[in-house]
mmCIF file of C-alpha atoms and ligand atoms in Angstrom:
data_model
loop_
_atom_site.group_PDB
_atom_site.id
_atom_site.type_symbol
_atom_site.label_atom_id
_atom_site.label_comp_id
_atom_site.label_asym_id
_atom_site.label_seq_id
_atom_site.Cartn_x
_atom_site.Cartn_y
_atom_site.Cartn_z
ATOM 1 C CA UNK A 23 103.461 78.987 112.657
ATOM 2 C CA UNK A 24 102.139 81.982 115.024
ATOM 3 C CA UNK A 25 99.931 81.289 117.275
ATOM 4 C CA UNK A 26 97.885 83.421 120.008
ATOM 5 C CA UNK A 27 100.135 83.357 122.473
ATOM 6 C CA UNK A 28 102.806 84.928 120.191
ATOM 7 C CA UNK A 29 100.487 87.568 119.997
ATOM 8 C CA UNK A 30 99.646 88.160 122.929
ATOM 9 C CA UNK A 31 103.773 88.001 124.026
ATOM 10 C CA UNK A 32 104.271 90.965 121.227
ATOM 11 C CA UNK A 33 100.891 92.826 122.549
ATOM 12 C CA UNK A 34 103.584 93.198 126.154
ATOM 13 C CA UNK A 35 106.843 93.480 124.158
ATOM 14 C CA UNK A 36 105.656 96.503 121.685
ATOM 15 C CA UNK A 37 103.131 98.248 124.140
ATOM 16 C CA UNK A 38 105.591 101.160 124.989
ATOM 17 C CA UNK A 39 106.592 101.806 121.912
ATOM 18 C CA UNK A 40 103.162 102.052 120.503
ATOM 19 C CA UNK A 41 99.993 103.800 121.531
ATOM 20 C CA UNK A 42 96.645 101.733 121.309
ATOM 21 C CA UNK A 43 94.731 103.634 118.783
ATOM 22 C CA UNK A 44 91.377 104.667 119.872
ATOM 23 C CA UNK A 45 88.043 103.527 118.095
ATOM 24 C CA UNK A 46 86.483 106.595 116.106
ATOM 25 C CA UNK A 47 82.636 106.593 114.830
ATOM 26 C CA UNK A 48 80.948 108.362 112.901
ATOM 27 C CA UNK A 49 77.027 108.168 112.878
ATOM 28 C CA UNK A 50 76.880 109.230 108.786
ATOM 29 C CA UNK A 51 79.035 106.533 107.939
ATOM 30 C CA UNK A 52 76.665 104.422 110.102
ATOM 31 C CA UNK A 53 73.807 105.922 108.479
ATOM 32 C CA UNK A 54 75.379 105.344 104.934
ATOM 33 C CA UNK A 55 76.918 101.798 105.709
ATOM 34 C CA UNK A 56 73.468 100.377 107.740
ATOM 35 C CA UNK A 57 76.055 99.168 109.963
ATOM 36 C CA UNK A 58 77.865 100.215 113.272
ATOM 37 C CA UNK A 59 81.203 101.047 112.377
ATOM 38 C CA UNK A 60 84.116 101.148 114.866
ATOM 39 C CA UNK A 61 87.285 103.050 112.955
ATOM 40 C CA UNK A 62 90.352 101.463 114.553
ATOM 41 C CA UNK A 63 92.271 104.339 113.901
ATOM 42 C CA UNK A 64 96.470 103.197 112.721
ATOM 43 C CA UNK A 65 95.848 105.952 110.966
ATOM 44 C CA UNK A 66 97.277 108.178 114.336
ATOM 45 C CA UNK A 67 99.660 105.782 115.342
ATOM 46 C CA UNK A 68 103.276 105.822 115.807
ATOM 47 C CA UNK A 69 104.824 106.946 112.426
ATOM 48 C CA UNK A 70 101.420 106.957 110.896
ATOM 49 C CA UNK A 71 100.754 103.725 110.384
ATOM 50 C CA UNK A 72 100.097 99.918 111.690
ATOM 51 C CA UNK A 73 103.988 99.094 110.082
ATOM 52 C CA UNK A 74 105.214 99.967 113.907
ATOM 53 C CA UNK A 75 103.842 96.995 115.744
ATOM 54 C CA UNK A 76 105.282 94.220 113.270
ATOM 55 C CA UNK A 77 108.613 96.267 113.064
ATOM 56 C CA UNK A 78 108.285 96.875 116.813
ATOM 57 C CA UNK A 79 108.267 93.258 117.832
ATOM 58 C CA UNK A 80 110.937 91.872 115.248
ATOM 59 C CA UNK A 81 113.440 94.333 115.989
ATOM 60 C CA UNK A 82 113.404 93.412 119.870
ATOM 61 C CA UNK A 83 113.561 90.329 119.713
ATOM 62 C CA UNK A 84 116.068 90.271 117.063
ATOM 63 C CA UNK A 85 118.003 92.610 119.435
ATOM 64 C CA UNK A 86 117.453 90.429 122.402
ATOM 65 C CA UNK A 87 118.961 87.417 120.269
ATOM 66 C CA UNK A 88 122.308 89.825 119.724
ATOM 67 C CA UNK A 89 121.329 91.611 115.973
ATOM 68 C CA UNK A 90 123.309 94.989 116.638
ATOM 69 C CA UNK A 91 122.130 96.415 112.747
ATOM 70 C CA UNK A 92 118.850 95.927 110.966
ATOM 71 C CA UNK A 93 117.807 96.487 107.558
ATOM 72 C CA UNK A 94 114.661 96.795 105.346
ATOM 73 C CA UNK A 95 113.625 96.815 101.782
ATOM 74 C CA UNK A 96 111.073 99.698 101.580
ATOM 75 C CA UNK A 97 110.501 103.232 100.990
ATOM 76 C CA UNK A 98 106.972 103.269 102.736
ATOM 77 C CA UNK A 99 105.200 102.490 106.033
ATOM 78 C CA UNK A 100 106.958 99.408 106.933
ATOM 79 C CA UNK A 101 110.451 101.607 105.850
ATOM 80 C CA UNK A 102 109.721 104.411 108.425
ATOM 81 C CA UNK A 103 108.860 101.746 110.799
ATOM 82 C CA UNK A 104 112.217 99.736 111.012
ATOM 83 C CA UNK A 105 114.220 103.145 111.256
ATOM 84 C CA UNK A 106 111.838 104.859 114.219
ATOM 85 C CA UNK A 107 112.058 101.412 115.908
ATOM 86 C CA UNK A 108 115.401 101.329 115.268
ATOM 87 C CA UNK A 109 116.178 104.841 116.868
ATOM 88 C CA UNK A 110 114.014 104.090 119.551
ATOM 89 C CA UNK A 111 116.208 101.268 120.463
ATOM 90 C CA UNK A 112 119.821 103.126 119.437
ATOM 91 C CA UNK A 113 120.404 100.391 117.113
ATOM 92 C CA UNK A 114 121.757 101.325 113.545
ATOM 93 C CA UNK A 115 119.678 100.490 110.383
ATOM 94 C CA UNK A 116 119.820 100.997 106.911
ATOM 95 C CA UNK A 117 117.070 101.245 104.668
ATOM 96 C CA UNK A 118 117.089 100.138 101.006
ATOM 97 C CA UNK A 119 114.641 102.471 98.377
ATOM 98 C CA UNK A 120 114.000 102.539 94.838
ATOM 99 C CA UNK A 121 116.427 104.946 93.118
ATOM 100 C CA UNK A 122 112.690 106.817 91.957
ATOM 101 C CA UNK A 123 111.381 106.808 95.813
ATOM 102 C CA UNK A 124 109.606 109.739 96.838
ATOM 103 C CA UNK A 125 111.386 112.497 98.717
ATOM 104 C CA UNK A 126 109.151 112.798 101.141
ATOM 105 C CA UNK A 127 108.580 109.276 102.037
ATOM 106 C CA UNK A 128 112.788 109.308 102.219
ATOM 107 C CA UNK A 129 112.710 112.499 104.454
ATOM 108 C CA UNK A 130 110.072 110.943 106.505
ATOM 109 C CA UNK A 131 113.284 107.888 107.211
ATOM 110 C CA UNK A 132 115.929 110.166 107.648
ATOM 111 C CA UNK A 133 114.065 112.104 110.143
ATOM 112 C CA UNK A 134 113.995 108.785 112.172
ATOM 113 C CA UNK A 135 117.858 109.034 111.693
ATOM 114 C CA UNK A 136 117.558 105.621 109.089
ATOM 115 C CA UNK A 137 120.358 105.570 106.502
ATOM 116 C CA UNK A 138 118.964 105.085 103.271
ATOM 117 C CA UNK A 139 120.184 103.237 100.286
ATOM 118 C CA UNK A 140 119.040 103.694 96.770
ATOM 119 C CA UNK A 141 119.281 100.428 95.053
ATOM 120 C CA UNK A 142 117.695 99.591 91.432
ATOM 121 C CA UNK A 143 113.605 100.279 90.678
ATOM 122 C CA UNK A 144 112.219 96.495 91.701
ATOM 123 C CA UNK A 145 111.824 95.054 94.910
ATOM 124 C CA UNK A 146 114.034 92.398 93.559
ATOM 125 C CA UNK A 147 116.890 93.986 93.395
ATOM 126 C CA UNK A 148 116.514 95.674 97.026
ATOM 127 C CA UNK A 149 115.677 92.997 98.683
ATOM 128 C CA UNK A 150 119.061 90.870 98.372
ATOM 129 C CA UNK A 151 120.996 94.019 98.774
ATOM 130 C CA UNK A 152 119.336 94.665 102.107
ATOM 131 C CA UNK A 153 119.905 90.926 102.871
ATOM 132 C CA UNK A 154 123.454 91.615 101.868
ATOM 133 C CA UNK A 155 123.498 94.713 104.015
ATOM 134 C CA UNK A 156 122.181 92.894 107.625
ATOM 135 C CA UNK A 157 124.540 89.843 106.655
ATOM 136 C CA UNK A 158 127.833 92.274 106.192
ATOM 137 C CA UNK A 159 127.084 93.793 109.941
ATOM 138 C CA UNK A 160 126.084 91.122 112.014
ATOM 139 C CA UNK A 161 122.401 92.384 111.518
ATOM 140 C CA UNK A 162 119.150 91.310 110.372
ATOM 141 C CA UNK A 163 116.546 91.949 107.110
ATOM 142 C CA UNK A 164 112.941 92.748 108.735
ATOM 143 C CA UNK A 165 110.526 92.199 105.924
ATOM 144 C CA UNK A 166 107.591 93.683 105.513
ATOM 145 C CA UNK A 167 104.813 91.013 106.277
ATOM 146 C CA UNK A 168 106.455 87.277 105.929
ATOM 147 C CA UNK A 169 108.060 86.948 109.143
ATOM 148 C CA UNK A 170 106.260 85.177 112.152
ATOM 149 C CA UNK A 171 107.550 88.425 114.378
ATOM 150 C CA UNK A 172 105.649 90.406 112.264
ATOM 151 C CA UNK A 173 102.884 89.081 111.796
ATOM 152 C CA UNK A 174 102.079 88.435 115.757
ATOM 153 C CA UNK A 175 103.089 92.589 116.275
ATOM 154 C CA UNK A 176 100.079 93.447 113.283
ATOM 155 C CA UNK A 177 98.178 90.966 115.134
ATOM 156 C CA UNK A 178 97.873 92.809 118.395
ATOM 157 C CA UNK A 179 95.145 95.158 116.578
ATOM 158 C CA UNK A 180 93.399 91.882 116.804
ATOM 159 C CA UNK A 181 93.370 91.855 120.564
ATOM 160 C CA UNK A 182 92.939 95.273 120.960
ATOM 161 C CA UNK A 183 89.415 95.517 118.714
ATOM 162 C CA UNK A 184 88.319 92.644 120.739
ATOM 163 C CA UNK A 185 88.783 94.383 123.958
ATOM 164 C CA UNK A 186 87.354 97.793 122.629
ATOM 165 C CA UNK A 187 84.325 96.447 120.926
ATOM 166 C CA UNK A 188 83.215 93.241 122.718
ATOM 167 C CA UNK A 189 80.619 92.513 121.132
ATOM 168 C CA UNK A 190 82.257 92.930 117.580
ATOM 169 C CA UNK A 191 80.573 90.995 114.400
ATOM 170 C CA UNK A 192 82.919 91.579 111.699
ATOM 171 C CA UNK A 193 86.434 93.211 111.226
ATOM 172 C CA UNK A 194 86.942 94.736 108.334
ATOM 173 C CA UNK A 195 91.121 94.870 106.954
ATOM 174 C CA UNK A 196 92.540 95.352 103.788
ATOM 175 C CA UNK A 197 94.918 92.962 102.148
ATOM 176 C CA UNK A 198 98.233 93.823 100.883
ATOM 177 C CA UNK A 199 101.151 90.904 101.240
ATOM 178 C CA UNK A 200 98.855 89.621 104.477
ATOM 179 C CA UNK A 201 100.776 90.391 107.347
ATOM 180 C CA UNK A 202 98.289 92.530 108.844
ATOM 181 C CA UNK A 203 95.060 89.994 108.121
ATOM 182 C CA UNK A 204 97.239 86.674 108.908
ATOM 183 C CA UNK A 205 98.074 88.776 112.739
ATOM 184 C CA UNK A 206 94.451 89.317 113.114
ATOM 185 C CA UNK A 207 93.187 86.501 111.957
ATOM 186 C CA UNK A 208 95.831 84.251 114.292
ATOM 187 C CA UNK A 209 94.249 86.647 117.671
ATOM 188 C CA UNK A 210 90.603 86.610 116.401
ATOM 189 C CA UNK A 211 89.835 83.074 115.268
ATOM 190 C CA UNK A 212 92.064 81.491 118.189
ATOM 191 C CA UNK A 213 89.962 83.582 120.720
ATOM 192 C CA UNK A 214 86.746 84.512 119.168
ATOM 193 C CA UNK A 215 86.165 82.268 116.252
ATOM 194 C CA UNK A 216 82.661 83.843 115.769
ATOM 195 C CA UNK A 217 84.002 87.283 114.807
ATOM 196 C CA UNK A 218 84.445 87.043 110.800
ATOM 197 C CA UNK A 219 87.119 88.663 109.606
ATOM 198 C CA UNK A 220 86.641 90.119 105.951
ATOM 199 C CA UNK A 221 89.730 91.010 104.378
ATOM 200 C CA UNK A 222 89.425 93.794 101.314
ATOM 201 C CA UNK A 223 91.707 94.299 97.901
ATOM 202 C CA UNK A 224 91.883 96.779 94.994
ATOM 203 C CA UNK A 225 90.438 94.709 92.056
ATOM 204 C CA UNK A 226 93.715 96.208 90.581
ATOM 205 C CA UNK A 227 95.749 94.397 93.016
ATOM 206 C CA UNK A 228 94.014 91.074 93.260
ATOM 207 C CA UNK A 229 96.654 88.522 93.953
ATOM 208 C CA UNK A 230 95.041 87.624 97.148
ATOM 209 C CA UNK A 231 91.872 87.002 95.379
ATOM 210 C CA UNK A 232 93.808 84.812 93.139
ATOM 211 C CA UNK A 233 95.596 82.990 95.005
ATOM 212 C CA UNK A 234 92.675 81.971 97.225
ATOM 213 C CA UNK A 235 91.065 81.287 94.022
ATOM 214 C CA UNK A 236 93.279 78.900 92.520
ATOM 215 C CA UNK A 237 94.398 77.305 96.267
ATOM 216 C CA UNK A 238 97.863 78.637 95.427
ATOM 217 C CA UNK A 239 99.881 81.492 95.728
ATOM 218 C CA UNK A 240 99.960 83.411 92.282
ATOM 219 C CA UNK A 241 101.154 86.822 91.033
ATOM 220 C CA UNK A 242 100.211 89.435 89.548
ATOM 221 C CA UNK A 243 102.490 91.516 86.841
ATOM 222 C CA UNK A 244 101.507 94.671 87.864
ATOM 223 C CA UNK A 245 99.457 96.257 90.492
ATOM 224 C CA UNK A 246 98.072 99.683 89.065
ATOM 225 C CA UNK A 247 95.843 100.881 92.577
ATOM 226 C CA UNK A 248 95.819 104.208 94.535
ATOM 227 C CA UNK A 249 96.037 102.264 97.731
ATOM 228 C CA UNK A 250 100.013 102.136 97.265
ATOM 229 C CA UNK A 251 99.788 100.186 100.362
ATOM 230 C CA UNK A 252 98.283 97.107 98.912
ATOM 231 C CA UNK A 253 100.393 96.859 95.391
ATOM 232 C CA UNK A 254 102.157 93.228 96.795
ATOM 233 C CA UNK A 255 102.176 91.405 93.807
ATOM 234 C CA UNK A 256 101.628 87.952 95.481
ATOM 235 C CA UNK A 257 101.067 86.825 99.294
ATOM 236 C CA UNK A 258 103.955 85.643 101.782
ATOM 237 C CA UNK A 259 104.460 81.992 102.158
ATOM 238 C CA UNK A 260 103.611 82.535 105.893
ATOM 239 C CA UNK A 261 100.599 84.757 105.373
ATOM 240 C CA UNK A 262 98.646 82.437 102.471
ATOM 241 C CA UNK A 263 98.126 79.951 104.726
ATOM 242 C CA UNK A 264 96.832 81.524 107.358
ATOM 243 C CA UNK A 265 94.368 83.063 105.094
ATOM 244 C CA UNK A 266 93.260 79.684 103.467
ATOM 245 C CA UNK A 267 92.807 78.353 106.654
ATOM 246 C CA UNK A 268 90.577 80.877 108.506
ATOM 247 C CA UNK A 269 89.525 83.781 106.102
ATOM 248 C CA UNK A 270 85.665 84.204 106.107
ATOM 249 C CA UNK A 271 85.643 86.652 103.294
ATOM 250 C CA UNK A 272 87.634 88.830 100.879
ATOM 251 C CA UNK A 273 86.177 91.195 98.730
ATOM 252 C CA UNK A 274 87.479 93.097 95.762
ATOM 253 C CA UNK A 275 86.409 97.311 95.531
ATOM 254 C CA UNK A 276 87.356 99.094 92.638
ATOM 255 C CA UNK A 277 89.590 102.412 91.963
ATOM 256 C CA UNK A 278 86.325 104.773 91.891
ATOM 257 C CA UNK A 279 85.211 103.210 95.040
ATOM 258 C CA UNK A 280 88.131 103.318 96.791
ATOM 259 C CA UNK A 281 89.022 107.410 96.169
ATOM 260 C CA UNK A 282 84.616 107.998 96.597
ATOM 261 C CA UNK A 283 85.505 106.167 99.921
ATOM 262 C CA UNK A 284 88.918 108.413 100.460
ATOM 263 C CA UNK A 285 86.812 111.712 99.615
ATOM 264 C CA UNK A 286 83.846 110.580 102.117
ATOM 265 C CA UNK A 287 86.344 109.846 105.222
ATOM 266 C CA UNK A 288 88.513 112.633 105.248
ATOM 267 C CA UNK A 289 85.278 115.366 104.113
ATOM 268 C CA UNK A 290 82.884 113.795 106.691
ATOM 269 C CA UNK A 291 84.917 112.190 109.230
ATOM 270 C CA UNK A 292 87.970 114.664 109.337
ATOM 271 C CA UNK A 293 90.306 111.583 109.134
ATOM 272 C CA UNK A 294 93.289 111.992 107.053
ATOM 273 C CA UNK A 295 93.677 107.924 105.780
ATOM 274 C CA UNK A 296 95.762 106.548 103.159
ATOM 275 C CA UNK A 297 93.877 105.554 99.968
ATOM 276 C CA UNK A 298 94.750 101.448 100.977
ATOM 277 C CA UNK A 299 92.602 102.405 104.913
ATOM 278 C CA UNK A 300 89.887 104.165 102.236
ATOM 279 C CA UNK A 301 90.108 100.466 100.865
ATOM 280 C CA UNK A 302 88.627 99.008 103.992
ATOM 281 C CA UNK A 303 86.109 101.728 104.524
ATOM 282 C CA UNK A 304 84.934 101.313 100.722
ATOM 283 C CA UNK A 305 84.115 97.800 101.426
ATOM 284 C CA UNK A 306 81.663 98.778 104.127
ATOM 285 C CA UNK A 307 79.507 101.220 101.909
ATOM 286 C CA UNK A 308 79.350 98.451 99.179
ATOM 287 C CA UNK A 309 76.702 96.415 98.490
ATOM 288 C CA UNK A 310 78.409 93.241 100.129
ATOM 289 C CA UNK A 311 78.259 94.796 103.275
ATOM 290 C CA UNK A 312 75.553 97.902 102.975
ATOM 291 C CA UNK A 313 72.852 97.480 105.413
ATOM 292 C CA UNK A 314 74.092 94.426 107.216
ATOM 293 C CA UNK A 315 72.748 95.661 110.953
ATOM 294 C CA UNK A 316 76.334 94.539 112.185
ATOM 295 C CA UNK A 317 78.983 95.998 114.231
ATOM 296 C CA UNK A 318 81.867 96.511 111.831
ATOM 297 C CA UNK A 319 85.398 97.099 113.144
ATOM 298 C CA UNK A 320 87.347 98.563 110.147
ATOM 299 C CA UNK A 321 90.987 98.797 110.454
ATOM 300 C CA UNK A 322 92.164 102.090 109.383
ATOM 301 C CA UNK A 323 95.859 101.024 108.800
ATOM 302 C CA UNK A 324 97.570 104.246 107.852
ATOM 303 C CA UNK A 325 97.551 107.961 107.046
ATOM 304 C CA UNK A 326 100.823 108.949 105.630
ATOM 305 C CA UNK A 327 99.448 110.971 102.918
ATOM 306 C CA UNK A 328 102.025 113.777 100.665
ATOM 307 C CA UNK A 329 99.155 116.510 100.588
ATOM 308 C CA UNK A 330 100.649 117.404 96.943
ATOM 309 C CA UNK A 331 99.072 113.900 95.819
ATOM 310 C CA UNK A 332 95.372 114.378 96.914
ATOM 311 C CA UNK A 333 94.065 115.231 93.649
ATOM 312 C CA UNK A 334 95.156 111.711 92.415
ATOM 313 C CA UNK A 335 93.383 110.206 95.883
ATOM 314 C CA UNK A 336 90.127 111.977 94.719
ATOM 315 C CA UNK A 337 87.121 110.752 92.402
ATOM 316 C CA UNK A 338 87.495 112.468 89.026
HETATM 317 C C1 LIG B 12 101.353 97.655 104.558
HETATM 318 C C2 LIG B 12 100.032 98.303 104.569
HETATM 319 C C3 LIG B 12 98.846 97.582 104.329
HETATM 320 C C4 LIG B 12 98.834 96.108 103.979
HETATM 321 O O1 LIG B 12 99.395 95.302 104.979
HETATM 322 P P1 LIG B 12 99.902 93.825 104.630
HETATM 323 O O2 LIG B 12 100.447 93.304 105.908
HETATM 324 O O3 LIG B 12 100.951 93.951 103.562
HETATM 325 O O4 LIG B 12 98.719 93.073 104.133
HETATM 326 C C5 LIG B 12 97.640 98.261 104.417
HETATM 327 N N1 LIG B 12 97.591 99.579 104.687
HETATM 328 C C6 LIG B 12 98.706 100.304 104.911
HETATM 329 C C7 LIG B 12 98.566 101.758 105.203
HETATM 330 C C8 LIG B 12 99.963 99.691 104.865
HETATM 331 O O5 LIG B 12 101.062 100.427 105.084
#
């Protein structure tokens, strides 16, 4: 269980390590949503995404409880997190990617001084050998959403949108394995329980959807979404949960929606987001939420984009 207070103890353990985003707005995507929208932007935080605050929080208090070595299983956001978190705190880490990862995402870990291993092309092999890893050096795994720790650090963009839109209506977040909605969710409907909190996935990458569906977790074979972010193929055992119990909405956008939505932010807002943050914003010019009159926060959780890929990113 995580409860407010556990998010409000990782809002003071993480907040020098992170910086609290500001809110951006932009009155055309007012204009074209019918809404106010409040961008939180993740998309400028530490390492470039919302993957710090999670990390942040479970690697010092696995430090304070004597972990001298941490590991992680990914070659993305939550992957860059551990090992800048890790630097920051002069602990060693090592992190476990695909042997296919991209070399810039692997850069990007190595510049935070992270070792990386390549291990096998599935999350199921990397996962146990990252396990295996922490267990051989007196360490710990970090995953990337299903671990209370983690969840109260994502959750702390909960408390923050509160406090920087008090009169908020509805946050907007997208859904990938549900660390980041479950934090919110925990902060928001333990404090505020008026504020709906809408969480958004790629109809591609709908295991959310189905799980909530059929009142059980289920997976998904494949994932095939631009929002990279999102491709979880089921949702944690800590996260599902919380979702079933306090989840006012999800809604699914498709793959054209999601790169018109990419195209509009960065072209008319100047923000540089991730396709799975264009996810979110998608969901406010759709007809779900078009012309609601509310003040919509919309969690713009990252923005570490490879320039080279844009083209894919973009509406044919
Ligand atoms: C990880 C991630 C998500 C999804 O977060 P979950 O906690 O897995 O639901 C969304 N956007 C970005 C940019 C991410 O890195």
């Amino acid at each position: 269980m995580v409860s407010l207070n556990d998010v409000k103890n990782a809002h003071i353990e993480i907040q020098d390590s992170i910086h609290e985003t500001s809110i951006l707005k932009s009155e055309l995507l007012n204009e074209q949503s019918g809404n106010q929208v409040y961008l939180k932007s993740e998309h400028l935080q530490k390492t470039g995404s919302f993957k710090i605050r999670g990390a942040t929080n479970a690697v010092k208090k696995a430090v304070q409880n004597g972990a001298r070595f941490v590991t992680a299983a990914s070659s993305g956001n939550h992957g860059q997190a551990v090992a800048s978190i890790a630097n920051e705190l002069g602990v060693p880490c090592i992190i476990v990617v695909p042997e296919d990862a991209n070399a810039a995402k692997v850069a990007a870990i190595k510049a935070y001084k992270g070792q990386v291993e390549y291990c096998g092309l599935i999350s199921a092999d990397r996962i146990p050998r990252a396990k295996q890893l922490a267990e051989e050096n007196e360490g710990i795994f970090i995953p990337p959403y299903d671990h209370p720790h983690v969840i109260a650090g994502q959750g702390t963009i909960g408390l923050e949108v509160m406090e920087q839109v008090p009169d908020v209506d509805i946050i907007v977040v997208p859904v990938g394995g549900g660390g980041l909605i479950s934090g919110i969710l925990t902060a928001v409907k333990n404090s505020k329980p008026h504020v709906k909190v809408i969480g958004v996935e790629p109809e591609a990458a709908n295991d959310t959807y189905l799980s909530l569906k059929n009142k059980q977790i289920t997976s998904i074979d494949s994932a095939p979404t631009v929002a990279d972010g999102l491709r979880t193929s089921q949702p944690g055992d800590l996260t599902f949960p919380i979702l079933q119990e306090h989840l006012d909405d999800l809604l699914l956008v498709t793959e054209k929606q999601i790169k018109e939505a990419f195209q509009f932010t960065v072209e008319r807002t100047k923000q540089l987001i991730e396709p799975s943050s264009a996810a979110a914003v998608a969901a406010v010019l759709s007809g779900e939420l078009q012309g609601a009159q509310q003040k919509i926060a919309v969690v713009l959780s990252g923005g570490n984009v490879d320039l080279r890929q844009v083209q894919e990113f973009m509406p044919d």
